[in-house]
PDB file of C-alpha atoms in Angstrom:
ATOM      1  CA  MET A   1    -130.006 -58.134  51.747  1.00 64.00           C
ATOM      2  CA  VAL A   2    -126.773 -57.749  50.527  1.00 64.00           C
ATOM      3  CA  HIS A   3    -127.888 -60.604  47.465  1.00 65.00           C
ATOM      4  CA  LYS A   4    -130.535 -58.178  46.881  1.00 67.00           C
ATOM      5  CA  VAL A   5    -128.038 -55.249  45.939  1.00 67.00           C
ATOM      6  CA  PHE A   6    -125.113 -56.804  44.456  1.00 67.00           C
ATOM      7  CA  ASP A   7    -127.864 -58.926  42.625  1.00 69.00           C
ATOM      8  CA  LYS A   8    -126.402 -59.340  37.932  1.00 70.00           C
ATOM      9  CA  SER A   9    -129.154 -56.481  37.463  1.00 72.00           C
ATOM     10  CA  SER A  10    -129.187 -53.945  40.498  1.00 71.00           C
ATOM     11  CA  PRO A  11    -128.131 -50.263  39.616  1.00 71.00           C
ATOM     12  CA  LEU A  12    -125.373 -50.053  42.342  1.00 67.00           C
ATOM     13  CA  LEU A  13    -123.414 -53.935  40.717  1.00 65.00           C
ATOM     14  CA  GLY A  14    -120.341 -51.986  40.492  1.00 69.00           C
ATOM     15  CA  LEU A  15    -120.700 -49.090  42.684  1.00 69.00           C
ATOM     16  CA  PHE A  16    -120.084 -51.084  45.930  1.00 68.00           C
ATOM     17  CA  ALA A  17    -118.327 -54.163  46.908  1.00 67.00           C
ATOM     18  CA  PRO A  18    -119.228 -55.943  50.304  1.00 66.00           C
ATOM     19  CA  LEU A  19    -116.095 -55.619  52.717  1.00 70.00           C
ATOM     20  CA  HIS A  20    -115.465 -58.877  54.711  1.00 72.00           C
ATOM     21  CA  ILE A  21    -114.801 -58.019  58.354  1.00 74.00           C
ATOM     22  CA  ASP A  22    -112.681 -60.702  60.334  1.00 80.00           C
ATOM     23  CA  ILE A  23    -112.806 -61.504  63.944  1.00 85.00           C
ATOM     24  CA  MET A  24    -110.275 -59.487  65.483  1.00 90.00           C
ATOM     25  CA  ALA A  25    -107.112 -61.112  67.363  1.00 92.00           C
ATOM     26  CA  TYR A  26    -107.479 -60.695  70.812  1.00 92.00           C
ATOM     27  CA  GLU A  27    -104.179 -59.438  71.954  1.00 93.00           C
ATOM     28  CA  ASP A  28    -104.686 -56.643  69.496  1.00 93.00           C
ATOM     29  CA  VAL A  29    -108.423 -55.776  71.271  1.00 90.00           C
ATOM     30  CA  LEU A  30    -107.148 -56.285  74.610  1.00 93.00           C
ATOM     31  CA  ALA A  31    -104.584 -53.383  73.840  1.00 94.00           C
ATOM     32  CA  GLN A  32    -106.827 -50.942  73.075  1.00 91.00           C
ATOM     33  CA  VAL A  33    -109.621 -52.025  75.068  1.00 88.00           C
ATOM     34  CA  GLY A  34    -107.510 -53.023  78.616  1.00 90.00           C
ATOM     35  CA  ASP A  35    -110.935 -55.169  79.715  1.00 89.00           C
ATOM     36  CA  PRO A  36    -110.283 -59.199  79.276  1.00 90.00           C
ATOM     37  CA  LEU A  37    -113.786 -60.233  79.231  1.00 87.00           C
ATOM     38  CA  LEU A  38    -114.987 -56.933  76.840  1.00 88.00           C
ATOM     39  CA  SER A  39    -111.816 -57.928  74.652  1.00 89.00           C
ATOM     40  CA  VAL A  40    -113.374 -61.352  74.102  1.00 87.00           C
ATOM     41  CA  ILE A  41    -116.934 -60.189  74.124  1.00 85.00           C
ATOM     42  CA  TRP A  42    -115.335 -57.237  70.900  1.00 87.00           C
ATOM     43  CA  ARG A  43    -113.335 -59.512  69.176  1.00 88.00           C
ATOM     44  CA  ASP A  44    -116.309 -59.238  66.351  1.00 83.00           C
ATOM     45  CA  PRO A  45    -116.864 -55.978  65.085  1.00 82.00           C
ATOM     46  CA  TRP A  46    -120.597 -56.546  64.708  1.00 79.00           C
ATOM     47  CA  VAL A  47    -121.246 -56.620  69.105  1.00 81.00           C
ATOM     48  CA  ILE A  48    -119.461 -53.744  69.779  1.00 83.00           C
ATOM     49  CA  PRO A  49    -122.011 -51.212  68.733  1.00 84.00           C
ATOM     50  CA  HIS A  50    -124.622 -53.700  71.021  1.00 82.00           C
ATOM     51  CA  VAL A  51    -122.276 -54.414  73.989  1.00 85.00           C
ATOM     52  CA  GLN A  52    -120.996 -51.466  75.873  1.00 87.00           C
ATOM     53  CA  LYS A  53    -119.721 -52.845  79.137  1.00 85.00           C
ATOM     54  CA  ALA A  54    -119.006 -56.993  79.447  1.00 81.00           C
ATOM     55  CA  GLU A  55    -122.580 -56.981  81.668  1.00 84.00           C
ATOM     56  CA  ASP A  56    -124.498 -55.956  78.243  1.00 84.00           C
ATOM     57  CA  LEU A  57    -123.836 -59.248  77.383  1.00 80.00           C
ATOM     58  CA  ARG A  58    -125.588 -60.843  80.454  1.00 80.00           C
ATOM     59  CA  LEU A  59    -128.511 -58.144  80.007  1.00 86.00           C
ATOM     60  CA  LYS A  60    -128.264 -58.764  75.832  1.00 82.00           C
ATOM     61  CA  ALA A  61    -127.735 -62.851  75.149  1.00 80.00           C
ATOM     62  CA  ARG A  62    -131.166 -63.440  73.951  1.00 80.00           C
ATOM     63  CA  ASP A  63    -131.415 -60.702  71.476  1.00 81.00           C
ATOM     64  CA  LEU A  64    -127.970 -60.894  70.126  1.00 77.00           C
ATOM     65  CA  ALA A  65    -128.258 -65.114  69.988  1.00 77.00           C
ATOM     66  CA  LEU A  66    -131.590 -64.391  67.522  1.00 76.00           C
ATOM     67  CA  VAL A  67    -129.655 -62.085  65.191  1.00 75.00           C
ATOM     68  CA  ALA A  68    -126.647 -64.502  65.064  1.00 75.00           C
ATOM     69  CA  ARG A  69    -128.936 -67.269  63.845  1.00 75.00           C
ATOM     70  CA  GLY A  70    -130.013 -64.474  61.563  1.00 73.00           C
ATOM     71  CA  LEU A  71    -126.138 -63.613  60.534  1.00 72.00           C
ATOM     72  CA  ILE A  72    -125.966 -67.167  60.114  1.00 76.00           C
ATOM     73  CA  GLY A  73    -129.301 -67.658  58.069  1.00 74.00           C
ATOM     74  CA  ASP A  74    -128.281 -64.996  56.020  1.00 70.00           C
ATOM     75  CA  VAL A  75    -124.191 -66.716  55.334  1.00 69.00           C
ATOM     76  CA  PHE A  76    -127.428 -69.676  54.298  1.00 73.00           C
ATOM     77  CA  SER A  77    -129.335 -67.933  51.412  1.00 71.00           C
ATOM     78  CA  GLU A  78    -126.638 -66.718  49.967  1.00 66.00           C
ATOM     79  CA  GLU A  79    -125.128 -70.132  49.707  1.00 66.00           C
ATOM     80  CA  GLU A  80    -128.649 -70.968  48.169  1.00 69.00           C
ATOM     81  CA  ARG A  81    -128.656 -73.614  51.589  1.00 71.00           C
ATOM     82  CA  GLU A  82    -131.394 -73.631  54.444  1.00 70.00           C
ATOM     83  CA  LEU A  83    -130.906 -73.098  57.781  1.00 67.00           C
ATOM     84  CA  THR A  84    -132.281 -76.112  59.556  1.00 79.00           C
ATOM     85  CA  GLU A  85    -133.087 -76.715  62.688  1.00 79.00           C
ATOM     86  CA  THR A  86    -130.098 -79.930  62.401  1.00 81.00           C
ATOM     87  CA  TYR A  87    -128.273 -77.850  61.857  1.00 82.00           C
ATOM     88  CA  TRP A  88    -128.673 -74.763  64.196  1.00 83.00           C
ATOM     89  CA  ARG A  89    -127.922 -77.828  66.751  1.00 84.00           C
ATOM     90  CA  ALA A  90    -124.966 -78.594  65.188  1.00 85.00           C
ATOM     91  CA  ILE A  91    -123.549 -75.124  65.237  1.00 83.00           C
ATOM     92  CA  LEU A  92    -124.736 -74.700  68.928  1.00 84.00           C
ATOM     93  CA  LEU A  93    -122.749 -77.869  69.473  1.00 86.00           C
ATOM     94  CA  VAL A  94    -119.346 -77.509  68.004  1.00 86.00           C
ATOM     95  CA  ALA A  95    -119.794 -73.790  70.483  1.00 83.00           C
ATOM     96  CA  GLU A  96    -120.654 -76.103  73.382  1.00 83.00           C
ATOM     97  CA  GLY A  97    -116.855 -78.190  72.899  1.00 85.00           C
ATOM     98  CA  TYR A  98    -118.262 -81.021  70.736  1.00 85.00           C
ATOM     99  CA  TRP A  99    -115.564 -81.454  68.269  1.00 80.00           C
ATOM    100  CA  LYS A 100    -116.010 -84.867  67.419  1.00 83.00           C
ATOM    101  CA  SER A 101    -118.057 -86.321  64.526  1.00 84.00           C
ATOM    102  CA  THR A 102    -119.356 -88.765  66.935  1.00 85.00           C
ATOM    103  CA  ASP A 103    -120.548 -86.554  69.918  1.00 85.00           C
ATOM    104  CA  VAL A 104    -122.378 -84.552  67.295  1.00 86.00           C
ATOM    105  CA  ALA A 105    -124.366 -87.695  65.785  1.00 87.00           C
ATOM    106  CA  GLY A 106    -124.985 -88.567  69.039  1.00 86.00           C
ATOM    107  CA  ALA A 107    -125.856 -85.612  70.788  1.00 87.00           C
ATOM    108  CA  LEU A 108    -128.353 -84.678  67.228  1.00 84.00           C
ATOM    109  CA  GLY A 109    -129.440 -88.453  67.444  1.00 84.00           C
ATOM    110  CA  LEU A 110    -129.348 -88.042  63.452  1.00 77.00           C
ATOM    111  CA  LYS A 111    -130.636 -91.433  61.530  1.00 77.00           C
ATOM    112  CA  GLY A 112    -127.672 -91.641  59.416  1.00 78.00           C
ATOM    113  CA  GLY A 113    -125.220 -91.503  62.181  1.00 79.00           C
ATOM    114  CA  LEU A 114    -122.041 -91.017  62.036  1.00 81.00           C
ATOM    115  CA  ALA A 115    -122.141 -90.327  58.426  1.00 84.00           C
ATOM    116  CA  SER A 116    -124.826 -87.311  58.772  1.00 82.00           C
ATOM    117  CA  ALA A 117    -122.719 -86.023  61.110  1.00 83.00           C
ATOM    118  CA  SER A 118    -120.354 -85.702  58.670  1.00 85.00           C
ATOM    119  CA  SER A 119    -121.544 -84.591  56.119  1.00 83.00           C
ATOM    120  CA  ILE A 120    -123.292 -81.826  58.010  1.00 81.00           C
ATOM    121  CA  LEU A 121    -120.135 -80.953  59.813  1.00 83.00           C
ATOM    122  CA  SER A 122    -118.640 -80.951  56.609  1.00 84.00           C
ATOM    123  CA  LYS A 123    -120.956 -78.718  55.583  1.00 80.00           C
ATOM    124  CA  LEU A 124    -120.620 -76.323  58.304  1.00 78.00           C
ATOM    125  CA  ALA A 125    -117.137 -75.648  57.513  1.00 79.00           C
TER     126      ALA A 125
END
């Protein structure tokens, strides 16, 4: 959607600009919120309207995971790439703590082995 709004032929071009919002520092959120668990969750600003207390995360985990996949898919679209199942599985492996290309290659069962895993991880980076 953002890509369409800021396309070269858009009548809104020049009137608005996208705003990049980084993940907030844990210490900054903790100083404001006072709850260590909620501070971890609220580091990402888009989560705040969806999770009011830590229990909400458990109840809405599936919905939030689907939203996250959509957001990641939008990033891929903006870079003119497709979020394939292999990339999505690689993202989940990295989130689970698989940091080495050899571990990712083994877990994904890639035909190209280590070279394929290295290529996927560098594209994700």
